[in-house]
Coordinates of C-alpha atoms in Angstrom, one line a residue:
M12 CA -27.8 65.0 57.0
P13 CA -27.5 66.7 53.6
E14 CA -30.9 68.2 52.6
G15 CA -32.4 68.3 49.2
P16 CA -30.8 71.5 48.0
S17 CA -27.3 70.1 48.7
I18 CA -28.2 67.0 46.7
V19 CA -29.2 69.2 43.8
I20 CA -25.7 70.8 43.9
L21 CA -24.2 67.3 43.9
R22 CA -26.3 66.4 40.9
E23 CA -25.1 69.5 39.1
Q24 CA -21.4 68.9 39.9
A25 CA -21.6 65.3 38.8
A26 CA -23.2 66.2 35.5
V27 CA -19.7 66.3 33.9
F28 CA -19.7 62.5 33.9
T29 CA -23.0 62.2 32.0
G30 CA -22.5 59.9 29.0
Q31 CA -19.1 58.6 30.3
T32 CA -18.4 54.9 30.8
I33 CA -17.6 53.5 34.2
E34 CA -14.1 52.0 34.0
R35 CA -13.7 51.1 37.7
A36 CA -16.1 50.4 40.5
Q37 CA -14.8 49.8 44.0
G38 CA -15.8 50.3 47.7
S39 CA -17.3 48.6 50.7
A40 CA -20.9 48.8 49.5
K41 CA -22.5 45.4 49.3
L42 CA -23.6 45.3 45.7
D43 CA -22.3 43.7 42.5
K44 CA -19.8 46.3 41.5
T45 CA -18.5 44.2 38.5
R46 CA -21.9 44.8 36.9
L47 CA -21.3 48.5 36.9
V48 CA -18.1 48.4 34.9
G49 CA -18.6 49.1 31.2
Q50 CA -22.0 50.8 31.7
S51 CA -22.4 54.4 30.6
V52 CA -24.1 57.0 32.7
R53 CA -27.5 58.0 31.2
S54 CA -28.2 60.7 33.7
F55 CA -27.8 62.0 37.3
R56 CA -31.1 62.7 39.1
S57 CA -32.2 63.6 42.5
W58 CA -35.3 63.0 44.6
G59 CA -35.3 64.6 48.0
K60 CA -32.2 63.4 49.8
H61 CA -31.6 60.6 47.2
F62 CA -28.8 61.0 44.7
L63 CA -29.6 58.8 41.7
I64 CA -27.2 57.5 39.0
E65 CA -29.1 56.1 36.1
L66 CA -27.1 53.5 34.1
E67 CA -27.9 51.4 31.1
D68 CA -29.6 48.5 32.9
V69 CA -29.6 49.5 36.6
S70 CA -29.7 52.7 38.7
L71 CA -27.9 53.5 42.0
R72 CA -29.5 55.2 44.9
I73 CA -27.1 57.0 47.2
H74 CA -28.3 58.4 50.5
L75 CA -25.7 60.3 52.5
L76 CA -27.5 59.6 55.8
L77 CA -26.4 61.8 58.8
F78 CA -22.7 62.1 58.1
G79 CA -22.1 61.0 54.6
S80 CA -20.0 62.9 52.1
Y81 CA -18.6 62.8 48.6
R82 CA -15.6 63.9 46.7
I83 CA -15.3 64.6 42.9
N84 CA -11.8 64.0 41.5
Q85 CA -10.5 63.8 45.1
R86 CA -10.3 61.2 47.8
K87 CA -10.5 61.1 51.6
E88 CA -8.1 59.0 53.7
S89 CA -11.0 56.8 54.8
P90 CA -12.1 54.0 52.4
P91 CA -15.1 54.9 50.2
R92 CA -18.4 53.1 50.2
L93 CA -18.4 53.5 46.5
S94 CA -15.8 54.8 44.1
L95 CA -16.6 55.1 40.4
G96 CA -13.8 55.8 38.0
F97 CA -14.1 57.3 34.5
A98 CA -11.7 58.1 31.8
E99 CA -11.7 61.7 33.0
G100 CA -12.1 61.6 36.7
E101 CA -13.9 59.8 39.6
L102 CA -16.8 60.0 42.0
N103 CA -16.2 58.9 45.6
F104 CA -18.9 58.5 48.3
Y105 CA -18.3 58.0 52.0
G106 CA -20.5 57.1 55.0
C107 CA -23.5 56.5 52.9
S108 CA -26.1 53.9 51.8
V109 CA -25.8 52.5 48.3
Q110 CA -28.7 50.5 46.8
P111 CA -29.4 49.3 43.3
I112 CA -32.7 50.1 41.7
E113 CA -34.0 47.7 39.0
G114 CA -36.3 49.0 36.3
P115 CA -37.0 52.6 35.3
L116 CA -36.6 55.4 37.9
D117 CA -39.9 56.9 36.8
A118 CA -41.6 53.7 38.1
A119 CA -39.8 53.9 41.5
Y120 CA -40.4 57.6 42.3
D121 CA -43.2 60.1 42.5
W122 CA -41.2 63.1 41.5
S123 CA -43.9 65.5 42.5
V124 CA -43.2 64.8 46.2
D125 CA -39.8 66.4 45.9
V126 CA -40.2 70.0 47.2
M127 CA -37.9 71.3 44.5
A128 CA -39.3 69.4 41.5
D129 CA -40.9 71.1 38.6
T130 CA -43.9 68.7 39.0
W131 CA -44.5 69.8 42.7
T132 CA -47.8 71.5 43.3
L133 CA -49.1 73.3 46.4
R134 CA -52.5 71.7 46.0
A135 CA -51.2 68.1 46.0
A136 CA -48.6 68.7 48.8
L137 CA -51.3 70.3 51.0
K138 CA -53.6 67.4 50.4
R139 CA -50.9 65.0 51.6
L140 CA -50.2 67.1 54.6
R141 CA -53.9 67.2 55.7
E142 CA -54.1 63.5 55.6
H143 CA -52.0 63.5 58.8
P144 CA -53.9 65.6 61.3
Q145 CA -52.2 64.0 64.4
M146 CA -48.7 64.6 63.1
L147 CA -46.6 67.3 64.8
A148 CA -45.4 70.1 62.6
C149 CA -41.8 69.4 63.4
D150 CA -42.3 65.8 62.2
A151 CA -44.3 66.7 59.1
L152 CA -41.5 68.8 57.7
L153 CA -39.1 65.9 58.1
D154 CA -41.3 63.2 56.7
Q155 CA -39.9 62.4 53.2
A156 CA -43.3 61.0 52.1
L157 CA -44.7 64.5 52.5
F158 CA -41.7 66.9 51.8
A159 CA -39.0 64.9 50.1
G160 CA -35.7 66.9 50.5
S161 CA -36.8 68.9 53.6
G162 CA -34.4 68.4 56.5
N163 CA -33.7 69.8 60.0
I164 CA -32.5 73.2 58.8
I165 CA -35.5 73.7 56.6
K166 CA -37.8 72.5 59.4
N167 CA -36.4 75.0 62.0
E168 CA -36.3 77.9 59.6
V169 CA -39.8 77.4 58.1
L170 CA -41.5 77.0 61.4
F171 CA -39.8 80.2 62.7
R172 CA -40.6 82.0 59.5
I173 CA -44.4 81.2 59.7
R174 CA -44.5 81.6 63.5
V175 CA -45.6 78.1 64.3
H176 CA -44.4 76.1 67.3
P177 CA -42.8 72.8 66.3
L178 CA -45.1 70.8 68.7
S179 CA -48.2 72.1 67.0
L180 CA -50.6 69.5 65.6
I181 CA -51.1 69.7 61.8
G182 CA -54.9 69.2 62.2
E183 CA -55.1 72.1 64.6
L184 CA -53.4 74.5 62.3
P185 CA -55.7 77.0 60.6
A186 CA -56.1 76.3 56.9
A187 CA -54.0 79.4 56.1
K188 CA -51.2 78.2 58.3
Q189 CA -51.2 74.7 56.7
R190 CA -51.0 76.4 53.3
E191 CA -48.2 78.7 54.5
L192 CA -46.2 75.8 56.0
T193 CA -46.5 73.8 52.7
R194 CA -45.6 76.8 50.5
E195 CA -42.6 77.9 52.6
A196 CA -41.1 74.4 52.7
R197 CA -40.7 74.9 48.9
N198 CA -39.7 78.6 49.0
Y199 CA -37.1 78.1 51.6
S200 CA -35.6 75.1 49.8
F201 CA -34.8 77.3 46.8
E202 CA -33.5 80.1 49.0
F203 CA -31.3 77.4 50.7
L204 CA -30.0 76.4 47.3
H205 CA -29.2 79.9 46.3
W206 CA -27.4 80.7 49.6
K207 CA -25.5 77.3 49.5
R208 CA -24.2 78.1 46.0
E209 CA -22.9 81.4 47.1
G210 CA -21.5 80.1 50.4
T211 CA -23.7 82.2 52.7
L212 CA -26.3 79.7 54.0
K213 CA -25.3 80.0 57.7
A214 CA -25.4 83.7 57.6
H215 CA -29.1 83.6 56.7
W216 CA -30.2 81.3 59.5
L217 CA -32.7 83.0 61.8
A218 CA -33.4 80.1 64.1
H219 CA -31.3 77.0 63.3
N220 CA -28.3 76.9 65.7
R221 CA -29.1 80.4 67.0
D222 CA -29.3 81.5 70.6
I223 CA -31.5 84.6 70.5
C224 CA -34.8 85.1 68.7
P225 CA -34.3 88.0 66.3
R226 CA -38.0 89.1 66.6
C227 CA -38.4 89.0 70.4
N228 CA -34.7 89.3 71.5
I229 CA -35.1 86.5 74.1
P230 CA -33.3 83.2 74.2
F231 CA -34.5 80.4 71.9
S232 CA -35.8 77.2 73.4
K233 CA -33.6 74.3 72.3
A234 CA -34.4 70.6 72.2
K235 CA -31.9 67.9 71.4
A236 CA -34.5 65.4 70.3
L237 CA -38.0 66.8 69.6
G238 CA -41.0 64.9 68.3
R239 CA -41.0 61.4 66.9
S240 CA -38.2 62.4 64.5
K241 CA -35.9 63.0 67.6
R242 CA -34.1 65.9 65.8
R243 CA -32.7 69.1 67.2
A244 CA -35.0 72.1 67.3
F245 CA -34.6 75.8 67.9
F246 CA -37.8 77.8 68.5
C247 CA -39.2 80.8 70.3
E248 CA -41.9 80.2 72.9
R249 CA -43.2 83.8 72.5
C250 CA -43.7 84.4 68.8
Q251 CA -44.1 80.8 67.6
K252 CA -47.7 79.8 68.5
R253 CA -48.5 76.3 69.6
Y254 CA -51.7 74.9 68.0
G255 CA -53.1 71.9 69.8
G256 CA -52.9 70.2 73.3
D257 CA -49.9 70.2 75.6
A258 CA -49.3 66.4 75.3
E259 CA -47.6 64.9 72.3
P260 CA -50.0 62.6 70.4
P261 CA -49.4 58.9 70.1
P262 CA -47.2 57.7 67.2
E263 CA -48.9 57.5 63.9
T264 CA -46.7 55.7 61.4
P265 CA -42.9 55.5 61.2
L266 CA -41.3 58.7 59.8
Q267 CA -39.3 58.5 56.6
I268 CA -36.3 60.8 57.2

């Protein structure tokens, strides 16, 4: 699943079509594509893992899900979910969710929840986190209502960086660790973006998809489906401290991932 920094890159790449008029709209997405033809693109925006196309009287929300992809001025052999043609190029999206948004985007989104937004603040994000004391650390970092844009790579790397076991309870973390988790979710997202742009992201992974802990030089513990989010996890049982009981807590509310 593409994480927030990857959607920022998509937003930057698509910006060449800002102000252009949609001349063709096709694909298997179930929406009125004829409505899109003739509308000009006011802006491309992003919120967490959502790529947003703001048009004159409607906006489109594109979520690339687990295995979605896109092509700019290129096509894959498989049919697109949505293909938008312009006078000077095209945008093609595959394996994704496409939904219309009526009304202004500012009414639909709280931009400050996005870990990469200019309006994000540590204080507000920390307050949201502390409202979920029974949530596991591995689930909190994947919950888009808390950290929009954070995904599995960010989760594994942040928890390793701050030496917190993924099955720790948020309410059991010391206040300093809660603050560190929140701050590093944002810090790592911008580092992710920098490394992704230069094509070196994987080279900087310390925990995600790794076999040996670089601090302890022992094998990482690996889980295929950890927590309520049921996502892959890589962690060190020696240097990542577990805060809270041994049993996982009962479900709280459904995660937004």
